[in-house]
JSON list of C-alpha atoms in Angstrom, two decimals:
[
{"chain": "A", "resi": 1, "resn": "UNK", "atom": "CA", "xyz": [49.74, -32.79, 39.72]},
{"chain": "A", "resi": 2, "resn": "UNK", "atom": "CA", "xyz": [48.42, -34.99, 42.50]},
{"chain": "A", "resi": 3, "resn": "UNK", "atom": "CA", "xyz": [50.58, -35.67, 45.56]},
{"chain": "A", "resi": 4, "resn": "UNK", "atom": "CA", "xyz": [49.76, -38.45, 48.02]},
{"chain": "A", "resi": 5, "resn": "UNK", "atom": "CA", "xyz": [51.44, -38.84, 51.39]},
{"chain": "A", "resi": 6, "resn": "UNK", "atom": "CA", "xyz": [51.05, -42.02, 53.41]},
{"chain": "A", "resi": 7, "resn": "UNK", "atom": "CA", "xyz": [51.85, -42.64, 57.10]},
{"chain": "A", "resi": 8, "resn": "UNK", "atom": "CA", "xyz": [53.28, -44.53, 58.82]},
{"chain": "A", "resi": 9, "resn": "UNK", "atom": "CA", "xyz": [55.86, -46.19, 56.59]},
{"chain": "A", "resi": 10, "resn": "UNK", "atom": "CA", "xyz": [56.06, -49.18, 58.94]},
{"chain": "A", "resi": 11, "resn": "UNK", "atom": "CA", "xyz": [53.56, -50.48, 61.47]},
{"chain": "A", "resi": 12, "resn": "UNK", "atom": "CA", "xyz": [53.90, -53.40, 63.83]},
{"chain": "A", "resi": 13, "resn": "UNK", "atom": "CA", "xyz": [50.93, -54.68, 65.86]},
{"chain": "A", "resi": 14, "resn": "UNK", "atom": "CA", "xyz": [50.05, -57.71, 67.94]},
{"chain": "A", "resi": 15, "resn": "UNK", "atom": "CA", "xyz": [47.58, -60.19, 66.53]},
{"chain": "A", "resi": 16, "resn": "UNK", "atom": "CA", "xyz": [44.07, -59.09, 67.39]},
{"chain": "A", "resi": 17, "resn": "UNK", "atom": "CA", "xyz": [44.94, -55.40, 67.65]},
{"chain": "A", "resi": 18, "resn": "UNK", "atom": "CA", "xyz": [43.73, -52.75, 65.20]},
{"chain": "A", "resi": 19, "resn": "UNK", "atom": "CA", "xyz": [45.88, -51.06, 62.55]},
{"chain": "A", "resi": 20, "resn": "UNK", "atom": "CA", "xyz": [45.29, -47.61, 61.05]},
{"chain": "A", "resi": 21, "resn": "UNK", "atom": "CA", "xyz": [47.03, -46.18, 57.99]},
{"chain": "A", "resi": 22, "resn": "UNK", "atom": "CA", "xyz": [46.49, -42.59, 56.90]},
{"chain": "A", "resi": 23, "resn": "UNK", "atom": "CA", "xyz": [46.85, -40.80, 53.58]},
{"chain": "A", "resi": 24, "resn": "UNK", "atom": "CA", "xyz": [46.52, -37.21, 52.46]},
{"chain": "A", "resi": 25, "resn": "UNK", "atom": "CA", "xyz": [46.10, -35.97, 48.89]},
{"chain": "A", "resi": 26, "resn": "UNK", "atom": "CA", "xyz": [46.36, -32.59, 47.23]},
{"chain": "A", "resi": 27, "resn": "UNK", "atom": "CA", "xyz": [44.12, -32.57, 44.12]},
{"chain": "A", "resi": 28, "resn": "UNK", "atom": "CA", "xyz": [40.47, -31.89, 44.89]},
{"chain": "A", "resi": 29, "resn": "UNK", "atom": "CA", "xyz": [39.57, -33.39, 41.48]},
{"chain": "A", "resi": 30, "resn": "UNK", "atom": "CA", "xyz": [40.47, -36.88, 42.75]},
{"chain": "A", "resi": 31, "resn": "UNK", "atom": "CA", "xyz": [37.25, -38.80, 43.20]},
{"chain": "A", "resi": 32, "resn": "UNK", "atom": "CA", "xyz": [38.19, -42.44, 43.79]},
{"chain": "A", "resi": 33, "resn": "UNK", "atom": "CA", "xyz": [40.39, -43.76, 46.59]},
{"chain": "A", "resi": 34, "resn": "UNK", "atom": "CA", "xyz": [41.43, -47.42, 46.47]},
{"chain": "A", "resi": 35, "resn": "UNK", "atom": "CA", "xyz": [43.58, -49.32, 48.94]},
{"chain": "A", "resi": 36, "resn": "UNK", "atom": "CA", "xyz": [45.83, -52.13, 47.76]},
{"chain": "A", "resi": 37, "resn": "UNK", "atom": "CA", "xyz": [47.59, -54.96, 49.57]},
{"chain": "A", "resi": 38, "resn": "UNK", "atom": "CA", "xyz": [50.82, -56.14, 48.01]},
{"chain": "A", "resi": 39, "resn": "UNK", "atom": "CA", "xyz": [52.67, -59.22, 49.20]},
{"chain": "A", "resi": 40, "resn": "UNK", "atom": "CA", "xyz": [56.33, -59.66, 48.36]},
{"chain": "A", "resi": 41, "resn": "UNK", "atom": "CA", "xyz": [56.81, -60.28, 44.66]},
{"chain": "A", "resi": 42, "resn": "UNK", "atom": "CA", "xyz": [53.08, -60.19, 43.95]},
{"chain": "A", "resi": 43, "resn": "UNK", "atom": "CA", "xyz": [50.75, -57.79, 42.18]},
{"chain": "A", "resi": 44, "resn": "UNK", "atom": "CA", "xyz": [48.79, -55.13, 44.09]},
{"chain": "A", "resi": 45, "resn": "UNK", "atom": "CA", "xyz": [45.37, -56.48, 45.09]},
{"chain": "A", "resi": 46, "resn": "UNK", "atom": "CA", "xyz": [42.45, -54.15, 45.72]},
{"chain": "A", "resi": 47, "resn": "UNK", "atom": "CA", "xyz": [41.09, -54.66, 49.25]},
{"chain": "A", "resi": 48, "resn": "UNK", "atom": "CA", "xyz": [38.64, -51.78, 49.56]},
{"chain": "A", "resi": 49, "resn": "UNK", "atom": "CA", "xyz": [37.82, -48.53, 47.82]},
{"chain": "A", "resi": 50, "resn": "UNK", "atom": "CA", "xyz": [35.73, -45.43, 48.40]},
{"chain": "A", "resi": 51, "resn": "UNK", "atom": "CA", "xyz": [34.32, -42.73, 46.16]},
{"chain": "A", "resi": 52, "resn": "UNK", "atom": "CA", "xyz": [34.24, -39.05, 46.95]},
{"chain": "A", "resi": 53, "resn": "UNK", "atom": "CA", "xyz": [30.48, -38.99, 47.55]},
{"chain": "A", "resi": 54, "resn": "UNK", "atom": "CA", "xyz": [30.81, -41.44, 50.46]},
{"chain": "A", "resi": 55, "resn": "UNK", "atom": "CA", "xyz": [32.33, -40.81, 53.90]},
{"chain": "A", "resi": 56, "resn": "UNK", "atom": "CA", "xyz": [32.85, -44.34, 55.14]},
{"chain": "A", "resi": 57, "resn": "UNK", "atom": "CA", "xyz": [32.77, -47.89, 53.83]},
{"chain": "A", "resi": 58, "resn": "UNK", "atom": "CA", "xyz": [33.19, -51.17, 55.67]},
{"chain": "A", "resi": 59, "resn": "UNK", "atom": "CA", "xyz": [33.85, -54.73, 54.54]},
{"chain": "A", "resi": 60, "resn": "UNK", "atom": "CA", "xyz": [34.15, -57.22, 57.40]},
{"chain": "A", "resi": 61, "resn": "UNK", "atom": "CA", "xyz": [37.39, -56.34, 59.27]},
{"chain": "A", "resi": 62, "resn": "UNK", "atom": "CA", "xyz": [38.37, -53.56, 56.89]},
{"chain": "A", "resi": 63, "resn": "UNK", "atom": "CA", "xyz": [37.00, -50.03, 56.78]},
{"chain": "A", "resi": 64, "resn": "UNK", "atom": "CA", "xyz": [37.95, -46.85, 54.97]},
{"chain": "A", "resi": 65, "resn": "UNK", "atom": "CA", "xyz": [37.00, -43.29, 55.90]},
{"chain": "A", "resi": 66, "resn": "UNK", "atom": "CA", "xyz": [37.25, -40.21, 53.69]},
{"chain": "A", "resi": 67, "resn": "UNK", "atom": "CA", "xyz": [37.28, -36.56, 54.71]},
{"chain": "A", "resi": 68, "resn": "UNK", "atom": "CA", "xyz": [37.02, -34.70, 51.43]},
{"chain": "A", "resi": 69, "resn": "UNK", "atom": "CA", "xyz": [37.25, -31.26, 53.02]},
{"chain": "A", "resi": 70, "resn": "UNK", "atom": "CA", "xyz": [40.51, -32.07, 54.71]},
{"chain": "A", "resi": 71, "resn": "UNK", "atom": "CA", "xyz": [41.68, -34.24, 51.79]},
{"chain": "A", "resi": 72, "resn": "UNK", "atom": "CA", "xyz": [42.56, -37.24, 53.87]},
{"chain": "A", "resi": 73, "resn": "UNK", "atom": "CA", "xyz": [41.47, -40.86, 54.01]},
{"chain": "A", "resi": 74, "resn": "UNK", "atom": "CA", "xyz": [42.31, -43.75, 56.29]},
{"chain": "A", "resi": 75, "resn": "UNK", "atom": "CA", "xyz": [42.36, -47.54, 56.29]},
{"chain": "A", "resi": 76, "resn": "UNK", "atom": "CA", "xyz": [41.29, -49.36, 59.44]},
{"chain": "A", "resi": 77, "resn": "UNK", "atom": "CA", "xyz": [41.92, -53.06, 59.97]},
{"chain": "A", "resi": 78, "resn": "UNK", "atom": "CA", "xyz": [40.41, -54.61, 63.09]},
{"chain": "A", "resi": 79, "resn": "UNK", "atom": "CA", "xyz": [41.24, -57.96, 64.71]},
{"chain": "A", "resi": 80, "resn": "UNK", "atom": "CA", "xyz": [44.46, -58.21, 62.76]},
{"chain": "A", "resi": 81, "resn": "UNK", "atom": "CA", "xyz": [45.81, -61.62, 61.79]},
{"chain": "A", "resi": 82, "resn": "UNK", "atom": "CA", "xyz": [49.34, -62.68, 60.76]},
{"chain": "A", "resi": 83, "resn": "UNK", "atom": "CA", "xyz": [48.13, -63.09, 57.16]},
{"chain": "A", "resi": 84, "resn": "UNK", "atom": "CA", "xyz": [47.36, -59.36, 57.10]},
{"chain": "A", "resi": 85, "resn": "UNK", "atom": "CA", "xyz": [51.13, -58.76, 57.08]},
{"chain": "A", "resi": 86, "resn": "UNK", "atom": "CA", "xyz": [51.99, -57.08, 53.75]},
{"chain": "A", "resi": 87, "resn": "UNK", "atom": "CA", "xyz": [52.64, -53.68, 52.21]},
{"chain": "A", "resi": 88, "resn": "UNK", "atom": "CA", "xyz": [49.53, -51.51, 51.90]},
{"chain": "A", "resi": 89, "resn": "UNK", "atom": "CA", "xyz": [49.22, -48.69, 49.37]},
{"chain": "A", "resi": 90, "resn": "UNK", "atom": "CA", "xyz": [46.66, -45.93, 49.19]},
{"chain": "A", "resi": 91, "resn": "UNK", "atom": "CA", "xyz": [45.92, -44.14, 45.93]},
{"chain": "A", "resi": 92, "resn": "UNK", "atom": "CA", "xyz": [44.05, -41.05, 44.83]},
{"chain": "A", "resi": 93, "resn": "UNK", "atom": "CA", "xyz": [42.48, -41.27, 41.39]},
{"chain": "A", "resi": 94, "resn": "UNK", "atom": "CA", "xyz": [40.99, -38.85, 38.93]},
{"chain": "A", "resi": 95, "resn": "UNK", "atom": "CA", "xyz": [41.70, -40.53, 35.60]},
{"chain": "A", "resi": 96, "resn": "UNK", "atom": "CA", "xyz": [45.04, -42.02, 36.65]},
{"chain": "A", "resi": 97, "resn": "UNK", "atom": "CA", "xyz": [46.07, -43.20, 40.11]},
{"chain": "A", "resi": 98, "resn": "UNK", "atom": "CA", "xyz": [48.72, -41.54, 42.27]},
{"chain": "A", "resi": 99, "resn": "UNK", "atom": "CA", "xyz": [50.00, -43.91, 44.95]},
{"chain": "A", "resi": 100, "resn": "UNK", "atom": "CA", "xyz": [51.42, -43.36, 48.38]},
{"chain": "A", "resi": 101, "resn": "UNK", "atom": "CA", "xyz": [54.81, -44.85, 49.22]},
{"chain": "A", "resi": 102, "resn": "UNK", "atom": "CA", "xyz": [53.31, -47.74, 51.15]},
{"chain": "A", "resi": 103, "resn": "UNK", "atom": "CA", "xyz": [53.04, -48.99, 54.72]},
{"chain": "A", "resi": 104, "resn": "UNK", "atom": "CA", "xyz": [54.71, -52.23, 55.73]},
{"chain": "A", "resi": 105, "resn": "UNK", "atom": "CA", "xyz": [52.35, -53.87, 58.22]},
{"chain": "A", "resi": 106, "resn": "UNK", "atom": "CA", "xyz": [53.67, -56.65, 60.43]},
{"chain": "A", "resi": 107, "resn": "UNK", "atom": "CA", "xyz": [51.22, -58.57, 62.59]},
{"chain": "A", "resi": 108, "resn": "UNK", "atom": "CA", "xyz": [52.98, -60.52, 65.32]},
{"chain": "A", "resi": 109, "resn": "UNK", "atom": "CA", "xyz": [51.34, -63.76, 66.45]},
{"chain": "B", "resi": 1, "resn": "UNK", "atom": "CA", "xyz": [38.21, -65.69, 33.71]},
{"chain": "B", "resi": 2, "resn": "UNK", "atom": "CA", "xyz": [41.78, -64.81, 32.92]},
{"chain": "B", "resi": 3, "resn": "UNK", "atom": "CA", "xyz": [43.24, -61.79, 34.64]},
{"chain": "B", "resi": 4, "resn": "UNK", "atom": "CA", "xyz": [45.78, -59.33, 33.32]},
{"chain": "B", "resi": 5, "resn": "UNK", "atom": "CA", "xyz": [48.92, -61.07, 32.11]},
{"chain": "B", "resi": 6, "resn": "UNK", "atom": "CA", "xyz": [52.36, -59.67, 31.41]},
{"chain": "B", "resi": 7, "resn": "UNK", "atom": "CA", "xyz": [55.40, -61.07, 29.69]},
{"chain": "B", "resi": 8, "resn": "UNK", "atom": "CA", "xyz": [58.18, -61.64, 30.24]},
{"chain": "B", "resi": 9, "resn": "UNK", "atom": "CA", "xyz": [57.95, -61.89, 34.03]},
{"chain": "B", "resi": 10, "resn": "UNK", "atom": "CA", "xyz": [61.67, -61.23, 34.36]},
{"chain": "B", "resi": 11, "resn": "UNK", "atom": "CA", "xyz": [64.02, -59.47, 31.98]},
{"chain": "B", "resi": 12, "resn": "UNK", "atom": "CA", "xyz": [67.74, -58.86, 32.35]},
{"chain": "B", "resi": 13, "resn": "UNK", "atom": "CA", "xyz": [69.21, -56.39, 29.90]},
{"chain": "B", "resi": 14, "resn": "UNK", "atom": "CA", "xyz": [72.66, -54.98, 29.39]},
{"chain": "B", "resi": 15, "resn": "UNK", "atom": "CA", "xyz": [72.87, -51.22, 29.54]},
{"chain": "B", "resi": 16, "resn": "UNK", "atom": "CA", "xyz": [72.13, -49.80, 26.12]},
{"chain": "B", "resi": 17, "resn": "UNK", "atom": "CA", "xyz": [69.89, -52.64, 24.98]},
{"chain": "B", "resi": 18, "resn": "UNK", "atom": "CA", "xyz": [66.30, -52.12, 23.88]},
{"chain": "B", "resi": 19, "resn": "UNK", "atom": "CA", "xyz": [63.52, -54.05, 25.65]},
{"chain": "B", "resi": 20, "resn": "UNK", "atom": "CA", "xyz": [59.83, -54.64, 24.94]},
{"chain": "B", "resi": 21, "resn": "UNK", "atom": "CA", "xyz": [57.36, -55.51, 27.68]},
{"chain": "B", "resi": 22, "resn": "UNK", "atom": "CA", "xyz": [53.94, -56.91, 26.84]},
{"chain": "B", "resi": 23, "resn": "UNK", "atom": "CA", "xyz": [50.60, -56.55, 28.59]},
{"chain": "B", "resi": 24, "resn": "UNK", "atom": "CA", "xyz": [47.47, -58.57, 27.86]},
{"chain": "B", "resi": 25, "resn": "UNK", "atom": "CA", "xyz": [44.54, -56.86, 29.59]},
{"chain": "B", "resi": 26, "resn": "UNK", "atom": "CA", "xyz": [41.32, -58.50, 30.66]},
{"chain": "B", "resi": 27, "resn": "UNK", "atom": "CA", "xyz": [39.21, -59.07, 27.55]},
{"chain": "B", "resi": 28, "resn": "UNK", "atom": "CA", "xyz": [36.90, -56.16, 26.88]},
{"chain": "B", "resi": 29, "resn": "UNK", "atom": "CA", "xyz": [38.64, -53.76, 29.22]},
{"chain": "B", "resi": 30, "resn": "UNK", "atom": "CA", "xyz": [38.74, -50.35, 27.62]},
{"chain": "B", "resi": 31, "resn": "UNK", "atom": "CA", "xyz": [41.33, -48.61, 29.77]},
{"chain": "B", "resi": 32, "resn": "UNK", "atom": "CA", "xyz": [44.94, -49.69, 30.18]},
{"chain": "B", "resi": 33, "resn": "UNK", "atom": "CA", "xyz": [47.61, -48.20, 32.42]},
{"chain": "B", "resi": 34, "resn": "UNK", "atom": "CA", "xyz": [51.36, -48.68, 32.79]},
{"chain": "B", "resi": 35, "resn": "UNK", "atom": "CA", "xyz": [53.13, -48.04, 36.10]},
{"chain": "B", "resi": 36, "resn": "UNK", "atom": "CA", "xyz": [56.75, -48.24, 37.21]},
{"chain": "B", "resi": 37, "resn": "UNK", "atom": "CA", "xyz": [57.42, -49.54, 40.71]},
{"chain": "B", "resi": 38, "resn": "UNK", "atom": "CA", "xyz": [60.89, -49.08, 42.16]},
{"chain": "B", "resi": 39, "resn": "UNK", "atom": "CA", "xyz": [61.96, -51.22, 45.10]},
{"chain": "B", "resi": 40, "resn": "UNK", "atom": "CA", "xyz": [60.27, -50.12, 48.30]},
{"chain": "B", "resi": 41, "resn": "UNK", "atom": "CA", "xyz": [58.05, -47.55, 46.63]},
{"chain": "B", "resi": 42, "resn": "UNK", "atom": "CA", "xyz": [54.52, -47.25, 45.34]},
{"chain": "B", "resi": 43, "resn": "UNK", "atom": "CA", "xyz": [53.69, -47.63, 41.66]},
{"chain": "B", "resi": 44, "resn": "UNK", "atom": "CA", "xyz": [54.27, -44.48, 39.62]},
{"chain": "B", "resi": 45, "resn": "UNK", "atom": "CA", "xyz": [52.06, -43.65, 36.65]},
{"chain": "B", "resi": 46, "resn": "UNK", "atom": "CA", "xyz": [53.68, -43.84, 33.22]},
{"chain": "B", "resi": 47, "resn": "UNK", "atom": "CA", "xyz": [50.91, -43.74, 30.60]},
{"chain": "B", "resi": 48, "resn": "UNK", "atom": "CA", "xyz": [47.22, -44.43, 29.97]},
{"chain": "B", "resi": 49, "resn": "UNK", "atom": "CA", "xyz": [45.25, -45.72, 26.98]},
{"chain": "B", "resi": 50, "resn": "UNK", "atom": "CA", "xyz": [41.57, -45.67, 26.27]},
{"chain": "B", "resi": 51, "resn": "UNK", "atom": "CA", "xyz": [41.12, -48.26, 23.54]},
{"chain": "B", "resi": 52, "resn": "UNK", "atom": "CA", "xyz": [43.95, -47.52, 21.08]},
{"chain": "B", "resi": 53, "resn": "UNK", "atom": "CA", "xyz": [44.24, -43.85, 22.00]},
{"chain": "B", "resi": 54, "resn": "UNK", "atom": "CA", "xyz": [47.06, -42.82, 24.30]},
{"chain": "B", "resi": 55, "resn": "UNK", "atom": "CA", "xyz": [45.34, -40.17, 26.38]},
{"chain": "B", "resi": 56, "resn": "UNK", "atom": "CA", "xyz": [48.09, -39.40, 28.86]},
{"chain": "B", "resi": 57, "resn": "UNK", "atom": "CA", "xyz": [51.81, -40.04, 28.63]},
{"chain": "B", "resi": 58, "resn": "UNK", "atom": "CA", "xyz": [52.89, -37.46, 31.16]},
{"chain": "B", "resi": 59, "resn": "UNK", "atom": "CA", "xyz": [54.59, -40.04, 33.39]},
{"chain": "B", "resi": 60, "resn": "UNK", "atom": "CA", "xyz": [57.02, -41.41, 30.82]},
{"chain": "B", "resi": 61, "resn": "UNK", "atom": "CA", "xyz": [60.44, -40.48, 32.24]},
{"chain": "B", "resi": 62, "resn": "UNK", "atom": "CA", "xyz": [62.18, -39.76, 28.93]},
{"chain": "B", "resi": 63, "resn": "UNK", "atom": "CA", "xyz": [61.84, -40.10, 25.18]},
{"chain": "B", "resi": 64, "resn": "UNK", "atom": "CA", "xyz": [63.49, -43.51, 25.50]},
{"chain": "B", "resi": 65, "resn": "UNK", "atom": "CA", "xyz": [60.14, -44.82, 26.74]},
{"chain": "B", "resi": 66, "resn": "UNK", "atom": "CA", "xyz": [57.41, -45.54, 24.24]},
{"chain": "B", "resi": 67, "resn": "UNK", "atom": "CA", "xyz": [54.07, -47.33, 24.60]},
{"chain": "B", "resi": 68, "resn": "UNK", "atom": "CA", "xyz": [51.52, -48.47, 22.09]},
{"chain": "B", "resi": 69, "resn": "UNK", "atom": "CA", "xyz": [48.21, -50.27, 21.94]},
{"chain": "B", "resi": 70, "resn": "UNK", "atom": "CA", "xyz": [47.50, -50.41, 18.21]},
{"chain": "B", "resi": 71, "resn": "UNK", "atom": "CA", "xyz": [44.32, -52.50, 18.26]},
{"chain": "B", "resi": 72, "resn": "UNK", "atom": "CA", "xyz": [42.97, -51.42, 21.59]},
{"chain": "B", "resi": 73, "resn": "UNK", "atom": "CA", "xyz": [43.84, -54.67, 23.33]},
{"chain": "B", "resi": 74, "resn": "UNK", "atom": "CA", "xyz": [47.43, -55.84, 23.86]},
{"chain": "B", "resi": 75, "resn": "UNK", "atom": "CA", "xyz": [49.90, -53.11, 24.80]},
{"chain": "B", "resi": 76, "resn": "UNK", "atom": "CA", "xyz": [53.67, -52.95, 24.55]},
{"chain": "B", "resi": 77, "resn": "UNK", "atom": "CA", "xyz": [55.98, -50.73, 26.58]},
{"chain": "B", "resi": 78, "resn": "UNK", "atom": "CA", "xyz": [59.31, -50.26, 24.84]},
{"chain": "B", "resi": 79, "resn": "UNK", "atom": "CA", "xyz": [62.42, -48.87, 26.47]},
{"chain": "B", "resi": 80, "resn": "UNK", "atom": "CA", "xyz": [65.28, -47.92, 24.21]},
{"chain": "B", "resi": 81, "resn": "UNK", "atom": "CA", "xyz": [68.93, -47.75, 25.24]},
{"chain": "B", "resi": 82, "resn": "UNK", "atom": "CA", "xyz": [68.18, -49.02, 28.74]},
{"chain": "B", "resi": 83, "resn": "UNK", "atom": "CA", "xyz": [69.94, -47.42, 31.70]},
{"chain": "B", "resi": 84, "resn": "UNK", "atom": "CA", "xyz": [70.51, -48.77, 35.21]},
{"chain": "B", "resi": 85, "resn": "UNK", "atom": "CA", "xyz": [67.93, -46.38, 36.61]},
{"chain": "B", "resi": 86, "resn": "UNK", "atom": "CA", "xyz": [65.30, -48.13, 34.46]},
{"chain": "B", "resi": 87, "resn": "UNK", "atom": "CA", "xyz": [65.57, -51.19, 36.74]},
{"chain": "B", "resi": 88, "resn": "UNK", "atom": "CA", "xyz": [62.16, -51.61, 38.34]},
{"chain": "B", "resi": 89, "resn": "UNK", "atom": "CA", "xyz": [58.98, -53.64, 38.18]},
{"chain": "B", "resi": 90, "resn": "UNK", "atom": "CA", "xyz": [56.71, -52.51, 35.36]},
{"chain": "B", "resi": 91, "resn": "UNK", "atom": "CA", "xyz": [53.06, -53.04, 36.17]},
{"chain": "B", "resi": 92, "resn": "UNK", "atom": "CA", "xyz": [50.17, -53.01, 33.75]},
{"chain": "B", "resi": 93, "resn": "UNK", "atom": "CA", "xyz": [46.58, -52.52, 34.87]},
{"chain": "B", "resi": 94, "resn": "UNK", "atom": "CA", "xyz": [43.29, -52.56, 33.00]},
{"chain": "B", "resi": 95, "resn": "UNK", "atom": "CA", "xyz": [39.86, -51.21, 33.79]},
{"chain": "B", "resi": 96, "resn": "UNK", "atom": "CA", "xyz": [36.49, -51.97, 32.22]},
{"chain": "B", "resi": 97, "resn": "UNK", "atom": "CA", "xyz": [35.29, -48.38, 32.24]},
{"chain": "B", "resi": 98, "resn": "UNK", "atom": "CA", "xyz": [36.15, -45.08, 30.70]},
{"chain": "B", "resi": 99, "resn": "UNK", "atom": "CA", "xyz": [34.52, -43.37, 33.66]},
{"chain": "B", "resi": 100, "resn": "UNK", "atom": "CA", "xyz": [36.89, -41.30, 35.70]},
{"chain": "B", "resi": 101, "resn": "UNK", "atom": "CA", "xyz": [38.14, -43.12, 38.75]},
{"chain": "B", "resi": 102, "resn": "UNK", "atom": "CA", "xyz": [37.40, -46.81, 38.49]},
{"chain": "B", "resi": 103, "resn": "UNK", "atom": "CA", "xyz": [38.84, -50.07, 39.77]},
{"chain": "B", "resi": 104, "resn": "UNK", "atom": "CA", "xyz": [42.03, -51.14, 38.07]},
{"chain": "B", "resi": 105, "resn": "UNK", "atom": "CA", "xyz": [43.09, -54.78, 37.84]},
{"chain": "B", "resi": 106, "resn": "UNK", "atom": "CA", "xyz": [46.83, -55.29, 37.96]},
{"chain": "B", "resi": 107, "resn": "UNK", "atom": "CA", "xyz": [49.02, -57.78, 36.17]},
{"chain": "B", "resi": 108, "resn": "UNK", "atom": "CA", "xyz": [51.88, -59.59, 37.91]},
{"chain": "B", "resi": 109, "resn": "UNK", "atom": "CA", "xyz": [54.47, -57.18, 36.57]},
{"chain": "B", "resi": 110, "resn": "UNK", "atom": "CA", "xyz": [57.72, -57.51, 34.66]},
{"chain": "B", "resi": 111, "resn": "UNK", "atom": "CA", "xyz": [60.85, -57.18, 36.76]},
{"chain": "B", "resi": 112, "resn": "UNK", "atom": "CA", "xyz": [63.48, -55.43, 34.63]},
{"chain": "B", "resi": 113, "resn": "UNK", "atom": "CA", "xyz": [67.10, -55.52, 35.73]},
{"chain": "B", "resi": 114, "resn": "UNK", "atom": "CA", "xyz": [69.58, -53.45, 33.75]},
{"chain": "B", "resi": 115, "resn": "UNK", "atom": "CA", "xyz": [73.21, -54.42, 34.30]}
]
């Protein structure tokens, strides 16, 4: 089955800096790669996603890149703000989603 | 419109009790997923329905776990003879499409604590 590894597990940055979270996957059949933000006690919220026929996608301060050959994808957050602090999960999806173990991002004001 | 809802939000069970967790997907959503999220970890797939058909139940940890979606809308996840290791948040998600790989909308989850 699919295996997703996510790094780092924790990330602390100063407000205004950039944050990068990386994920690798194993199943070449995966074709959809969402990123979720989960605040404490809340449901996962989709923040950006990318499909396997696209290499990069950007939405304001958030961007995702996908290297299908190497089976890795990354989340980039620029100009971080304290409200970006949360746990971020990547997932690789064919019919069902396999999630990484999460990255706890702390943005210090 | 209303999002995915789950009930109860919190459930405390004594070891050995049976529990039933309910998911109301977004109206018209064809696909429905159940995930188990342990503390500090990512959601783990349990089972997947397309309408009333259970297409994948490979993630159910044991035969004590059973899920159904008899009319292709509301789904129930039942856990029999609960054990302490069943303590987790159970998340339901729905998707409007049967197409492989599509956005899933999550419910708020049910936090199950087994004493």
